[in-house]
Each structure stands twice: as C-alpha cells, then as structure tokens.
Short mmCIF file of C-alpha atoms and ligand atoms in Angstrom, two decimals:
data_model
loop_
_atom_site.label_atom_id
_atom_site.label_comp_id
_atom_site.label_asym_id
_atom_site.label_seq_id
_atom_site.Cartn_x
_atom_site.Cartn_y
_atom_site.Cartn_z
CA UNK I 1 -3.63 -8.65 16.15
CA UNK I 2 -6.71 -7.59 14.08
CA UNK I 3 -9.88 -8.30 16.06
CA UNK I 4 -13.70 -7.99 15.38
CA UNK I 5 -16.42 -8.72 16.55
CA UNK I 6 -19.51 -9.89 14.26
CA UNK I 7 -23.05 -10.49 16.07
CA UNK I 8 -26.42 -11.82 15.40
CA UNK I 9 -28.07 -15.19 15.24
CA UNK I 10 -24.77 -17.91 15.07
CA UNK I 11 -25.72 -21.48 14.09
CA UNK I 12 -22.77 -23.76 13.93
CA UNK I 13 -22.75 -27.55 13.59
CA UNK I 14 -21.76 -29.83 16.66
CA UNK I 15 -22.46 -32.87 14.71
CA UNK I 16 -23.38 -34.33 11.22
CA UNK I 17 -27.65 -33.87 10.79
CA UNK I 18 -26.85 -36.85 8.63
CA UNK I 19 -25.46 -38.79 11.73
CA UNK I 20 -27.84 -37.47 14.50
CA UNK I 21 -31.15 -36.18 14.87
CA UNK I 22 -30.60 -32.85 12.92
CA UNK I 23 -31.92 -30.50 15.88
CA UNK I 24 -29.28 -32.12 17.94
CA UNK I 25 -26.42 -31.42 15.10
CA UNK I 26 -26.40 -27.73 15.90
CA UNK I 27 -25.89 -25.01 18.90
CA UNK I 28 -27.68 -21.75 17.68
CA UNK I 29 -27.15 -18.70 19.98
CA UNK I 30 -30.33 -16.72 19.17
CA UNK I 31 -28.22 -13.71 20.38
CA UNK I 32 -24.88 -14.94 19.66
CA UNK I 33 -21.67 -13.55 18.66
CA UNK I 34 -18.40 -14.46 16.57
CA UNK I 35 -14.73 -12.97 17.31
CA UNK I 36 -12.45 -12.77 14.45
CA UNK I 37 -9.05 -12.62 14.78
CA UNK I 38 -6.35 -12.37 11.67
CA UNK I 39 -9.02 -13.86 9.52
CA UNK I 40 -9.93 -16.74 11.53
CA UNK I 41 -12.79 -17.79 13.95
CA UNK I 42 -11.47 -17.53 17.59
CA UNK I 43 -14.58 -17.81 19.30
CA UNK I 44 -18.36 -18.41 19.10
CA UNK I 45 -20.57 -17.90 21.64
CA UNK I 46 -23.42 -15.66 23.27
CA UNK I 47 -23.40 -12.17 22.76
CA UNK I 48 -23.50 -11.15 26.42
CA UNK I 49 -20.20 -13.11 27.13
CA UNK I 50 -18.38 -12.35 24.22
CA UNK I 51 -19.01 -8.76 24.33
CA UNK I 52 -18.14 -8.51 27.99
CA UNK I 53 -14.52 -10.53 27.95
CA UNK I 54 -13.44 -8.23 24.42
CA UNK I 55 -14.95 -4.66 25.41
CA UNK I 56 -12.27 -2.83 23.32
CA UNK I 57 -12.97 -4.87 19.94
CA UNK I 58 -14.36 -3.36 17.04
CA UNK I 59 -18.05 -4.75 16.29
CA UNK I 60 -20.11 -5.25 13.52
CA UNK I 61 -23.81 -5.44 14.47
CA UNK I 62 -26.22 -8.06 11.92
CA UNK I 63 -29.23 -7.29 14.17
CA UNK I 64 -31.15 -10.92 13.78
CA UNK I 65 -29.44 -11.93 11.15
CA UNK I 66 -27.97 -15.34 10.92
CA UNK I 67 -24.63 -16.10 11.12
CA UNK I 68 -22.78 -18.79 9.60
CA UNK I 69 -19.80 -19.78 7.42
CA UNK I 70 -20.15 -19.23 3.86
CA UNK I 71 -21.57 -21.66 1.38
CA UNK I 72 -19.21 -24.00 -0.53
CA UNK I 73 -20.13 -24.70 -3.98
CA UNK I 74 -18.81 -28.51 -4.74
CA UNK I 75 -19.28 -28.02 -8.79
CA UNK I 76 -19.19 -25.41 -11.31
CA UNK I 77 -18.35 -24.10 -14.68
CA UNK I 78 -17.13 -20.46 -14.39
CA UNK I 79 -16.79 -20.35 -18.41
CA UNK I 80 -20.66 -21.46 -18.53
CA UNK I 81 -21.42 -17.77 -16.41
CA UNK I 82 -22.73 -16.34 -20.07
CA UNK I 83 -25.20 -19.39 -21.57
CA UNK I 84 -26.65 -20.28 -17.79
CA UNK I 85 -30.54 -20.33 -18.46
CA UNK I 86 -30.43 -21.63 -22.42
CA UNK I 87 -33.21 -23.68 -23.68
CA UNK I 88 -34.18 -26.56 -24.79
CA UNK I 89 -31.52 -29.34 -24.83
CA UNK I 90 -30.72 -31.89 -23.06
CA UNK I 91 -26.84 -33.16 -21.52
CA UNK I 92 -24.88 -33.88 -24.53
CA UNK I 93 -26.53 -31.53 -27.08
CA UNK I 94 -26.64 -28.46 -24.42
CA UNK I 95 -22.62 -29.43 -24.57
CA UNK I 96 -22.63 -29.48 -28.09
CA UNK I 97 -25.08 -26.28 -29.03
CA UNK I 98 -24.03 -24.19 -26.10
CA UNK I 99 -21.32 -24.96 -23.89
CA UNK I 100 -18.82 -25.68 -25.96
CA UNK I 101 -19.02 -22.53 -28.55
CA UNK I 102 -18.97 -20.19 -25.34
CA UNK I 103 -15.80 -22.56 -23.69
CA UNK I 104 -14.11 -21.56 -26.98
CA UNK I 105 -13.75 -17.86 -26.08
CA UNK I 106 -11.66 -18.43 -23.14
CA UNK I 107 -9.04 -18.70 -24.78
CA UNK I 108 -8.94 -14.87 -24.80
CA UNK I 109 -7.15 -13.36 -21.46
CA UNK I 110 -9.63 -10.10 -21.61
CA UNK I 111 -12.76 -12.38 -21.99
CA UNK I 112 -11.83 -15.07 -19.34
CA UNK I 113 -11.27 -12.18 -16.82
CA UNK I 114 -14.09 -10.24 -17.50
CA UNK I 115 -16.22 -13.51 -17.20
CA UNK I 116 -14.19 -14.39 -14.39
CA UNK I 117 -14.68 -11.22 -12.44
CA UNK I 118 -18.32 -11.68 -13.07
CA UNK I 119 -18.71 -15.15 -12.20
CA UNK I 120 -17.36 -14.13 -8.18
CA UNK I 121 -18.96 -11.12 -7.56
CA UNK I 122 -22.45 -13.32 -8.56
CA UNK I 123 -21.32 -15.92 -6.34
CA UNK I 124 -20.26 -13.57 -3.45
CA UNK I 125 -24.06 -11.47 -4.02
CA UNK I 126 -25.38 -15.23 -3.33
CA UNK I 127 -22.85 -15.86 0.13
CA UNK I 128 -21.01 -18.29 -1.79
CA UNK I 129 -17.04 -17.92 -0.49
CA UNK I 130 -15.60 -20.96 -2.02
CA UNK I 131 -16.23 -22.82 -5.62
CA UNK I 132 -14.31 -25.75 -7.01
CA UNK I 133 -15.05 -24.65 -10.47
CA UNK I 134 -13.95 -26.14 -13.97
CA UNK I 135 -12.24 -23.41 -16.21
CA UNK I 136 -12.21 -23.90 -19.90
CA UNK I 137 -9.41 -25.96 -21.39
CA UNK I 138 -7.40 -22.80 -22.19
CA UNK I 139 -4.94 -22.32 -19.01
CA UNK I 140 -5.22 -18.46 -20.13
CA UNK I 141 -8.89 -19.46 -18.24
CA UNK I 142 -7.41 -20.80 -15.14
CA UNK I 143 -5.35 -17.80 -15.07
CA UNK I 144 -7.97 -15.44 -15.05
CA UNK I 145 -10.04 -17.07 -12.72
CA UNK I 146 -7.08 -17.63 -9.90
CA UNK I 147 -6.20 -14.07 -10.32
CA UNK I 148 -9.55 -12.61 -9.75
CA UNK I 149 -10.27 -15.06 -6.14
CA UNK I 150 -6.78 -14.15 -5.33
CA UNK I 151 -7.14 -10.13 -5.76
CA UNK I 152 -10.74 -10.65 -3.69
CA UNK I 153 -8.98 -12.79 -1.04
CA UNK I 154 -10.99 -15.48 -1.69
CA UNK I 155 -10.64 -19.27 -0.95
CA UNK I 156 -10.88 -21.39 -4.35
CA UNK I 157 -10.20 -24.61 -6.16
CA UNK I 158 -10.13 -24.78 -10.15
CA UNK I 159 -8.96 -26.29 -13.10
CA UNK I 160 -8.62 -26.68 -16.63
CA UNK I 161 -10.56 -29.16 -18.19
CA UNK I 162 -8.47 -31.89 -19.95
CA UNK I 163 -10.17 -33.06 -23.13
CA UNK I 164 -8.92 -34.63 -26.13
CA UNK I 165 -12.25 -36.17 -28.29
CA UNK I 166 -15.31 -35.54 -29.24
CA UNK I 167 -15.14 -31.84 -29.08
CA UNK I 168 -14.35 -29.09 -30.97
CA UNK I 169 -10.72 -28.43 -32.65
CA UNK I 170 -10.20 -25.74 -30.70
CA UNK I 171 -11.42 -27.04 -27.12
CA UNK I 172 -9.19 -30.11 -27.62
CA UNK I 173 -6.04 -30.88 -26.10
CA UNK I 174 -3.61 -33.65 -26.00
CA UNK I 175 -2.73 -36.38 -23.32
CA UNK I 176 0.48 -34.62 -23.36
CA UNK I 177 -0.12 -31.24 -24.05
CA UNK I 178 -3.41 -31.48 -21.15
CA UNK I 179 -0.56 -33.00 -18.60
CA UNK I 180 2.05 -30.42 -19.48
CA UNK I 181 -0.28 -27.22 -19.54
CA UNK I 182 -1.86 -28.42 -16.21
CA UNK I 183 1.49 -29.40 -14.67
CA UNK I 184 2.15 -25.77 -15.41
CA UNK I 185 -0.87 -24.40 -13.87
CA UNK I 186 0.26 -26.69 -10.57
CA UNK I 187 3.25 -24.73 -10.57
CA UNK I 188 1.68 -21.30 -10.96
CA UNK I 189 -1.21 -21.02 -8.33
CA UNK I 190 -1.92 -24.58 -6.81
CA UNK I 191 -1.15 -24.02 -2.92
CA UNK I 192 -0.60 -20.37 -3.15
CA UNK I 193 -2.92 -18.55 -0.61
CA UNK I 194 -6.01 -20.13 -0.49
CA UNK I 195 -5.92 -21.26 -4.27
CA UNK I 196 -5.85 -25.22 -4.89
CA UNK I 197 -5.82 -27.15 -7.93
CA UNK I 198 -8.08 -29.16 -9.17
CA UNK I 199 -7.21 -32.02 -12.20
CA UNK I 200 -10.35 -31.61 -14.45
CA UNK I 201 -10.60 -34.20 -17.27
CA UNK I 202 -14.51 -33.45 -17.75
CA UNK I 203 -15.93 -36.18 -17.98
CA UNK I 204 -15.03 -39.84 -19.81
CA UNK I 205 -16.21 -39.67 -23.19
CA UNK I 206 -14.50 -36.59 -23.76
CA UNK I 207 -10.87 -38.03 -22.44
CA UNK I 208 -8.96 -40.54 -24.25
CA UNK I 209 -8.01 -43.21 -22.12
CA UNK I 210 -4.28 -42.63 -22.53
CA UNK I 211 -5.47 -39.02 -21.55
CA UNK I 212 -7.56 -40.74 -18.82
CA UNK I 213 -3.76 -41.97 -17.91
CA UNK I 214 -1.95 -39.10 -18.09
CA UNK I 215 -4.71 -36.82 -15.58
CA UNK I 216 -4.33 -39.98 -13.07
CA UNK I 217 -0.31 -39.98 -13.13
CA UNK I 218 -0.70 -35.90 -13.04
CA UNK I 219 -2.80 -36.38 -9.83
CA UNK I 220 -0.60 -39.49 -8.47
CA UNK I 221 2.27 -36.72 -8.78
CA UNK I 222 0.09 -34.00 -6.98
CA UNK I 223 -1.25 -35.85 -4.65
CA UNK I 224 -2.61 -32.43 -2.58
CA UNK I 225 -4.70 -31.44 -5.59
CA UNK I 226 -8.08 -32.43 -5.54
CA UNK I 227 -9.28 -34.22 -9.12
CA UNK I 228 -13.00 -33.43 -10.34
CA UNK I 229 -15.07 -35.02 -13.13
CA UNK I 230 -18.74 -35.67 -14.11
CA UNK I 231 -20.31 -39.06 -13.17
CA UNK I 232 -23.32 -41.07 -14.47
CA UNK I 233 -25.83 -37.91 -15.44
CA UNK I 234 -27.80 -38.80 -17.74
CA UNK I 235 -28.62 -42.43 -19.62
CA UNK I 236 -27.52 -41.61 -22.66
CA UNK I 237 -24.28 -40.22 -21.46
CA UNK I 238 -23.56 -43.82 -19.70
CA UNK I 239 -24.68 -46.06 -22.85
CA UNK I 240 -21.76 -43.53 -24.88
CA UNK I 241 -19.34 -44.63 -22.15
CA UNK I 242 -20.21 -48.42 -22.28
CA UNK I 243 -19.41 -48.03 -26.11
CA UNK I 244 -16.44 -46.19 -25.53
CA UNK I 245 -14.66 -48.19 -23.08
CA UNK I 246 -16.33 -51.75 -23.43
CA UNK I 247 -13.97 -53.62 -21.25
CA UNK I 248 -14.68 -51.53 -18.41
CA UNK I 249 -17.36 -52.67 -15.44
CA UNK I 250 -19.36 -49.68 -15.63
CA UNK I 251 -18.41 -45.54 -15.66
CA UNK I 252 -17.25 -45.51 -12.21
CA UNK I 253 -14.70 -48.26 -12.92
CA UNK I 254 -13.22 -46.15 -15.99
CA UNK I 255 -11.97 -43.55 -13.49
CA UNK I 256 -11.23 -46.51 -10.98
CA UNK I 257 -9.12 -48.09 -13.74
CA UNK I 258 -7.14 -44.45 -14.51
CA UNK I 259 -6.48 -43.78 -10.52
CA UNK I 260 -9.02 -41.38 -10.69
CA UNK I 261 -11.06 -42.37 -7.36
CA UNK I 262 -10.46 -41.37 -3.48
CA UNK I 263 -10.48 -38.67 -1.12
CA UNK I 264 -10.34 -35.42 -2.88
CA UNK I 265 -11.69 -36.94 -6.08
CA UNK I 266 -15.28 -35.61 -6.79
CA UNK I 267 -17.33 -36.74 -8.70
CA UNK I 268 -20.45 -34.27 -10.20
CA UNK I 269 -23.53 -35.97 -10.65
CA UNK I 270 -23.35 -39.59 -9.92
CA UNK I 271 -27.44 -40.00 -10.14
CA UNK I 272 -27.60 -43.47 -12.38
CA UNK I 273 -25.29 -46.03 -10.23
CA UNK I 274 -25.32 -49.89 -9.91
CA UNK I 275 -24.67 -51.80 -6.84
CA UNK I 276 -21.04 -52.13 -7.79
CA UNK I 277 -20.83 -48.48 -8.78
CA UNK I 278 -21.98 -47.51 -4.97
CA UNK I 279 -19.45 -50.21 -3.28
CA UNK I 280 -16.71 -49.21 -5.35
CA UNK I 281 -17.68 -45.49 -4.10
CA UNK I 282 -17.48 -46.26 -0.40
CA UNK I 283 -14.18 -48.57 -0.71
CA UNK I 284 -12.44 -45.50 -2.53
CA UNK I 285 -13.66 -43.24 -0.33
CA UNK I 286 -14.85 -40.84 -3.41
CA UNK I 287 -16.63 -37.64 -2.87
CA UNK I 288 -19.78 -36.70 -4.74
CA UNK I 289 -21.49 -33.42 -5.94
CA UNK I 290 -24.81 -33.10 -6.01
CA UNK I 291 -25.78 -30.83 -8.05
CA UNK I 292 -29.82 -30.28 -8.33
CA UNK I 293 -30.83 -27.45 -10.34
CA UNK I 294 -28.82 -28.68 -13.36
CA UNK I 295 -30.59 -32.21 -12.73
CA UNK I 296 -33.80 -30.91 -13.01
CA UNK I 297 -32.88 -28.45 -15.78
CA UNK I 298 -31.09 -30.58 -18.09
CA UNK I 299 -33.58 -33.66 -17.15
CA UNK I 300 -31.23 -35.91 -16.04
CA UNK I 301 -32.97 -37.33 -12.79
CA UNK I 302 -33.21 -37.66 -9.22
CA UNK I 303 -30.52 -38.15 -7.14
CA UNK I 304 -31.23 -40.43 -3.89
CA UNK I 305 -29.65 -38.65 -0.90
CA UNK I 306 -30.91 -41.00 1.45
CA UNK I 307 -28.62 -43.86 -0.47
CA UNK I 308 -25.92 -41.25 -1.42
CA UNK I 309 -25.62 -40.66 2.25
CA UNK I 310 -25.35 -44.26 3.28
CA UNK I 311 -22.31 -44.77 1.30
CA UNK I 312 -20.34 -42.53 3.86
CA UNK I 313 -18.73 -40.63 1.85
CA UNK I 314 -18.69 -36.87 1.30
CA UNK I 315 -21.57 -35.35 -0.26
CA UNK I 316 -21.62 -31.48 -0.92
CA UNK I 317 -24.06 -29.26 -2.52
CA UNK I 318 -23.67 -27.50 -6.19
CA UNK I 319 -24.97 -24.91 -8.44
CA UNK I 320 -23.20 -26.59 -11.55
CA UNK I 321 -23.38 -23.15 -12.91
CA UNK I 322 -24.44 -23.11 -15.73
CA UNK I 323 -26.25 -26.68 -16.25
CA UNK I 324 -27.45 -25.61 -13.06
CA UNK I 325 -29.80 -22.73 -13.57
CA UNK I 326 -29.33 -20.68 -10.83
CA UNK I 327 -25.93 -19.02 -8.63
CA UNK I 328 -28.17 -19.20 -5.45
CA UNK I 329 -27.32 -21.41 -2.65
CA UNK I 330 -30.77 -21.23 -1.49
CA UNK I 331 -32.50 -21.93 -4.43
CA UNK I 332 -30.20 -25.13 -5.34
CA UNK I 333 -30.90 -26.19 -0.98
CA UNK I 334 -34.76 -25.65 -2.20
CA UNK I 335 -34.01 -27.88 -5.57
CA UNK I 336 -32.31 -30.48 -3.00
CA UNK I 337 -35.63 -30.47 -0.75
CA UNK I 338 -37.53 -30.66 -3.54
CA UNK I 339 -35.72 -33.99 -5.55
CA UNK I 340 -35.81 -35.27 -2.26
CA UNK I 341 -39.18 -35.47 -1.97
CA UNK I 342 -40.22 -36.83 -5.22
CA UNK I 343 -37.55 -39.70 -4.02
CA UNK I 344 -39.01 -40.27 -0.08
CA UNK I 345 -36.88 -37.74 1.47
CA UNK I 346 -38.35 -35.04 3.42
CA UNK I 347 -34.38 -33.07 3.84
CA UNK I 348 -34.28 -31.33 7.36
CA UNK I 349 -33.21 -27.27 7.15
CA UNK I 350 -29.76 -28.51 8.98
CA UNK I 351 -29.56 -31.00 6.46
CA UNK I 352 -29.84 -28.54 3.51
CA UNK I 353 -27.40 -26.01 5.37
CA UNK I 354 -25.00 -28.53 6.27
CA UNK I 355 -24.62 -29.79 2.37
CA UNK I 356 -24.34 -26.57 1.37
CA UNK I 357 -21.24 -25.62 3.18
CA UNK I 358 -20.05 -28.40 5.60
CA UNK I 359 -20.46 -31.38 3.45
CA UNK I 360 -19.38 -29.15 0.63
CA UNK I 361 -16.10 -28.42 1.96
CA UNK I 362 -15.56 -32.10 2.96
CA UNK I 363 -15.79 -33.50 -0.34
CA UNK I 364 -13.04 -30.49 -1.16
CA UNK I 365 -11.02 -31.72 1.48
CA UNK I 366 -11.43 -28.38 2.99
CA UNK I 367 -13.43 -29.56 6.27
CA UNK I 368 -10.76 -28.76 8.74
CA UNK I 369 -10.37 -25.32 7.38
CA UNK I 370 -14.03 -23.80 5.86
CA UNK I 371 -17.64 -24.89 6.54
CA UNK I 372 -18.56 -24.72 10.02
CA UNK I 373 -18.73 -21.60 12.12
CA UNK I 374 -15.92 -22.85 14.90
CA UNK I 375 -12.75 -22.08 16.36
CA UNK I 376 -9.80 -22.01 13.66
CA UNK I 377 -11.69 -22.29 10.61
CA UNK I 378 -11.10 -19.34 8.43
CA UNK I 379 -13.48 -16.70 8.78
CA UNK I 380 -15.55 -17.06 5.71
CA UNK I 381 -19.00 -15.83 7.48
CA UNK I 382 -22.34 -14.87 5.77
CA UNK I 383 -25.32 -13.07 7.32
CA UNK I 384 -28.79 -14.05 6.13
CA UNK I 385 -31.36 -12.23 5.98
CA UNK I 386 -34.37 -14.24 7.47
CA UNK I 387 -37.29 -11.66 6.43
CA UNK I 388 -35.63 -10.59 2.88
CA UNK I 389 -39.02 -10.27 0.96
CA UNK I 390 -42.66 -9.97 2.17
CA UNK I 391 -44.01 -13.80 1.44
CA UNK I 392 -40.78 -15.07 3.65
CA UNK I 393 -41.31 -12.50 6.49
CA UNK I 394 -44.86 -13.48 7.14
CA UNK I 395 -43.77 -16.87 6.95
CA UNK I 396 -40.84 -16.81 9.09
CA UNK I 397 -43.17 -13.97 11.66
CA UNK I 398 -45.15 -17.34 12.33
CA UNK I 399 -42.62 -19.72 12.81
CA UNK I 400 -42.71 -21.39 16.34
CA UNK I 401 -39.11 -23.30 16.00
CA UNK I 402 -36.04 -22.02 14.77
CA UNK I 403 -36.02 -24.44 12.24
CA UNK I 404 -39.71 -23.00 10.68
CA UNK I 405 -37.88 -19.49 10.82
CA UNK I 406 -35.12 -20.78 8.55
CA UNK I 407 -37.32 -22.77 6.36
CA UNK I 408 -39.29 -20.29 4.35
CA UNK I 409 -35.51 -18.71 3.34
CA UNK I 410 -33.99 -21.56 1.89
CA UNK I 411 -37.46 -22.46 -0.36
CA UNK I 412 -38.31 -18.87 -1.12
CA UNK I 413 -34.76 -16.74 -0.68
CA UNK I 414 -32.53 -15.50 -3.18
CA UNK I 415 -29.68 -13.22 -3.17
CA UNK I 416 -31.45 -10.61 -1.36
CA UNK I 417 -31.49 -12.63 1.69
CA UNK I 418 -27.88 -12.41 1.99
CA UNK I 419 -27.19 -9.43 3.79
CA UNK I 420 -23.27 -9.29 4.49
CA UNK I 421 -20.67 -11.89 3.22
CA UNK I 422 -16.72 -11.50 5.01
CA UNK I 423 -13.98 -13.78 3.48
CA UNK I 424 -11.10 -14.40 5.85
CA UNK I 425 -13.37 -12.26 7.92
CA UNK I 426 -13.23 -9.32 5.46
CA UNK I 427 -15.44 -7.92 2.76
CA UNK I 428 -14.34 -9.73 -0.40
CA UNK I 429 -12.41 -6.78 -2.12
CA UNK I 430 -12.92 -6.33 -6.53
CA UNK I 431 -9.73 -6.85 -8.59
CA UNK I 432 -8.19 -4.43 -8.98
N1 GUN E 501 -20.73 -33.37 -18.46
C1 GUN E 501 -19.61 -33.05 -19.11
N2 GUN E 501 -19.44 -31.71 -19.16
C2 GUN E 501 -20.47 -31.18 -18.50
C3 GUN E 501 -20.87 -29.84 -18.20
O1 GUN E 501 -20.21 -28.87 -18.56
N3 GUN E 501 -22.02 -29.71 -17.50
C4 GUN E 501 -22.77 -30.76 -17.10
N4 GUN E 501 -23.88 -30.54 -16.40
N5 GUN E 501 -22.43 -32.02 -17.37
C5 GUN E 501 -21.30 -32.23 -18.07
ZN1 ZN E 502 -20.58 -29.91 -14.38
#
C-alpha cells in the first residue's frame, strides 16, 4: 500500500454552509493532518494523532498552509484558452468575432493538444483538479483534451459541442453526424479512469431541434454521462430563442422538451429565469453553473445565489474560461462575493469554498467521489498559501477568526497562493 502523509491547516466540510450556519459547516484542524493511501483520503485529523498512529509513513510538510480538496470547475471552454481576455463584445458577437474563428482550429490534432496541454497545466498552477469543459465540435478536440488529463492523472469531464446552425461551415455538424461522432467519443474515453463524458449541444439557438433530439436520445442511451449547455445569459440571447422555438414556454422548457433536464444536466449561466423556469429547475432536479467572471465580463448580469440556492439544486462555481476572464478559482470566489453583493448577498468564506469545489462536484455528479477533504474521496488536495503576497499577509497577520485569515486570499489571491496541488494524491505529472 502507498501511504503519505500531507500536513498543515485541513478544513473539510461537515455540512452544507448553505444549510447551516457556515462556521458550523466545517471542522478545521489548525494543525491538522491528511493520510493518503493508493490515491485516496483515509483519514483526516490532528497532526499529533495522525502522526503518532502512522510513524513509519512518508510525510509531506505544508507548514500553515491550508489543506483542502481541489477546486472543481463546473464550466469551461478549453478551445477558448487562446482569446480569454478579448475586448469589447458582448455574448453573441464575442461568439461570432472571437470564439468561433479560434473553435475552428481544433480541428487540427497538433493545435488541440498543444492548447490542451496548456489549458491544464493553467488550471493545475490555479489548484483546479477537475473541469467539465466543452471541447470544440471537432472530436480530434475531445481527443486531445482526454489524452492530456489522462497522461497527468487527472479527474475530468468533457465534450464536444454539438451544433448544427447559426455558425460557421466548418464548426457545424449534423443531428446525425453530432450523435454518431459523440457516440464515438462515448466509446473511446467516457468511463475510462477518471474521464467522463459530457453531451455538449452549446446552447439552443445553435442546435436544431431535431439535433436538440438526437443529444437527448444520445444522453437517454448514456444515461452515466453528464449533459452540459448554456442557459438564459444574456437578454438578447433569450428573445433569439423565443423566435427560434415559439411554441416553447420559455428556454428552460426547450431543453425540458428534448430530455435535456435532471441530475447530471448542467446548465451554465441560468441568470434571467421566470417563475416557471425556477420550478421546472427544482422538479428536474437540474444542476446550475455559475459562472461570474464571464457575467461580469461579457455584461450579462447578476446571478441571485440566494434564489439559486433555494431551488435545492446543485450549484457549483465556474471560470467559463474564456467568457470568464480569469483561470483563478479565487478570483472567480471574489467575482461570486462581489455579484453577491450588488444583489443583497454578503457570501460567507465557507460559502465561496464550498461552491468552488463541493457544490462544484455535486452538480458533476462527482460529490461522493471529489470535493470534500474526507475519508474515500480521491485525494485531489491543494495547499494554499494564506500570506502569498504582501497586501494579503498583513491582512490575514490581523485576522482574529479563521474565517478573516481566509478572507483576504480568496478577494486578493491568485495563482501564487497555491502552493502544492496532488491529484489522486500525486503531483499531476506533464504528458508525455
Ligand atoms: N453561449 C453559447 N456558447 C457560449 C460560450 O462559448 N461562452 C459563453 N459564455 N456563452 C455561450
Ligand atoms: Zn460557457
């Protein structure tokens, strides 16, 4: 048996900050320890004790860092690594002027994987250890990208995106040739090692609704992939959908009407909802990604977590790389803190944390296995810095709570605040 033994800080969640008071939803061992074995969590607890029952282990000293499981980004666009930060546009002509011309290039094997390779090493530099990430609608992209988490040993979830209108020539598919091509993708990765799939028609105006169809008999018939679209992000985007599927309710009720809805669906966005739009979210059971950064950059709006929240269903964190303008964890929790107060929300630190990795994995379906520093889950563990730069350590030098220690990290930290990130409780390893 391979054993280690990681120590530091440990703050694990006992509860939902959502569902109790949020200093209540965690036990933090100030000098705590975690013992790995074969990749998974086998115990947390105080240093002292840990130290003393497994004398002969190998450890791995984090000094006051804190330890907890990776973060779990609900939503992004691996293929959008290259335009992340472009100017100017909002939703559908950022799609049009920038996204799409850069999707084009993956169909190219060399490309994708360079871009691939790329796009995880940023996201393990930031402590992220799992994505559920669109590809481009070239499989050659899915490819690439499964490859790469698989030679770093890294838990993921992708897709290609299914798209047959309103798009370029050369980024469109067919509702047969989009089932077929992901059917074959199923085949290739989905369930091997910690790879899942992930049926991506991107979002409604760009699917036919016999595509629409054919992604919601592909997921029917692969029931253990997860499904992932984009959701009510802007107003313009949801007066195109009312025009493009008039005899539907409202957006939601297009993917309700295509069997695209329930557990393991997630929908990105979902900021502009009706009444029946929320219902017909908690009676499927649907998870949502909230995705901040790209909110505020793209000016689409502010998403209510407070309401979100009350329609008990999962809600994760995400970058939505590269809407999103940033691959930091930290700065999209500090994007979340900060929509949340311009809509009455003050979010607590545990509240932030546990979206980002917890609430994450849930809407992923992943909850039993990543998110939460605990017994069984698989060791995906990040160490964070809490002094990385002089502003936070003066900060965090005053804080009297645990909480006002953690605080100045997520508003001011970046990647140099994550000091060590172990996937499957090793160093995620470069392709080859
Ligand atoms: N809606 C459809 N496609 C996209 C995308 O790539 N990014 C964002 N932010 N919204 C979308
Ligand atoms: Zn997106």
């Amino acid at each position: 048996m391979n054993q280690r033994l990681i120590t530091g800080q440990t703050l694990a969640f006992s509860a939902s900050p959502f569902a109790v008071p949020p200093e209540e939803a965690v036990r933090h061992h100030r000098h705590g320890a975690v013992l790995v074995e074969d990749g998974r969590i086998a115990k947390v607890g105080p240093a002292e004790a840990l130290l003393a029952a497994h004398p002969q282990v190998p450890r791995e000293d984090m000094g006051e860092a804190l330890l907890m499981a990776g973060f779990v980004d609900a939503h992004a666009h691996y293929p959008q690594t290259g335009i992340i930060a472009s100017w100017g546009k909002r939703l559908i002509d950022w799609l049009n002027g920038y996204t799409f011309p850069e999707e084009m290039r993956f169909a190219d094997p060399a490309y994708a994987g360079e871009i691939a390779g790329l796009y995880l090493d940023l996201n393990a530099a930031n402590g992220i250890t799992t994505a559920c990430c669109y590809c481009s609608s070239a499989p050659e992209s899915v490819d690439a990208l499964m490859a790469a988490a698989e030679a770093r040993g890294l838990r993921l979830a992708a897709g290609k995106v299914m798209m047959d209108r309103n798009a370029p020539e050369g980024l469109c598919d067919t509702p047969a040739r989009g089932y077929e091509e992901s059917a074959a993708l199923i085949a290739r990765w989905h369930g091997r090692g910690r790879l899942t799939y992930v049926v991506s028609p991107r979002f409604a105006p760009t699917s036919s609704p016999e595509q629409l169809e054919a992604a919601g008999a592909l997921w029917a018939a692969n029931p253990s992939c997860l499904m992932q679209t984009h959701l009510s992000e802007q107003h313009e985007e949801i007066a195109w959908v009312a025009g493009l599927f008039p005899e539907a309710p409202d957006y939601f009720g297009v993917y309700q009407r295509f069997g695209l809805t329930g557990p393991g669906a997630v929908m990105g966005h979902a900021i502009h909802l009706t009444a029946r739009e929320r219902a017909a979210i908690t009676e499927t059971g649907t998870g949502i990604a909230h995705c901040p950064t790209s909110n505020t950059f793209i000016g689409s709006g502010l998403f209510d977590m407070a309401a979100a929240q009350r329609l008990g269903v999962p809600v994760g964190l995400a970058t939505d790389v590269g809407g999103g303008s940033s691959f930091s964890m930290l700065r999209t929790m500090a994007a979340a803190y900060e929509i949340g107060q311009l809509s009455g929300t003050a979010l607590h630190p545990a509240q932030l944390l546990w979206l980002a990795t917890q609430g994450a994995a849930d809407t992923l379906r992943m909850g039993e296995a990543i998110g939460n520093l605990a017994p069984g889950r698989e060791a995906d563990i990040i160490a964070l810095d809490l002094a990385s730069t002089p502003v936070i350590a003066q900060r965090a030098g005053r804080a009297e709570s645990l909480w006002e220690q953690i605080f100045p990290t997520i508003m001011l930290g970046d990647d140099r605040a994550i000091r060590a990130v172990r996937t499957a409780g090793n160093q995620p390893r470069a392709a080859a």
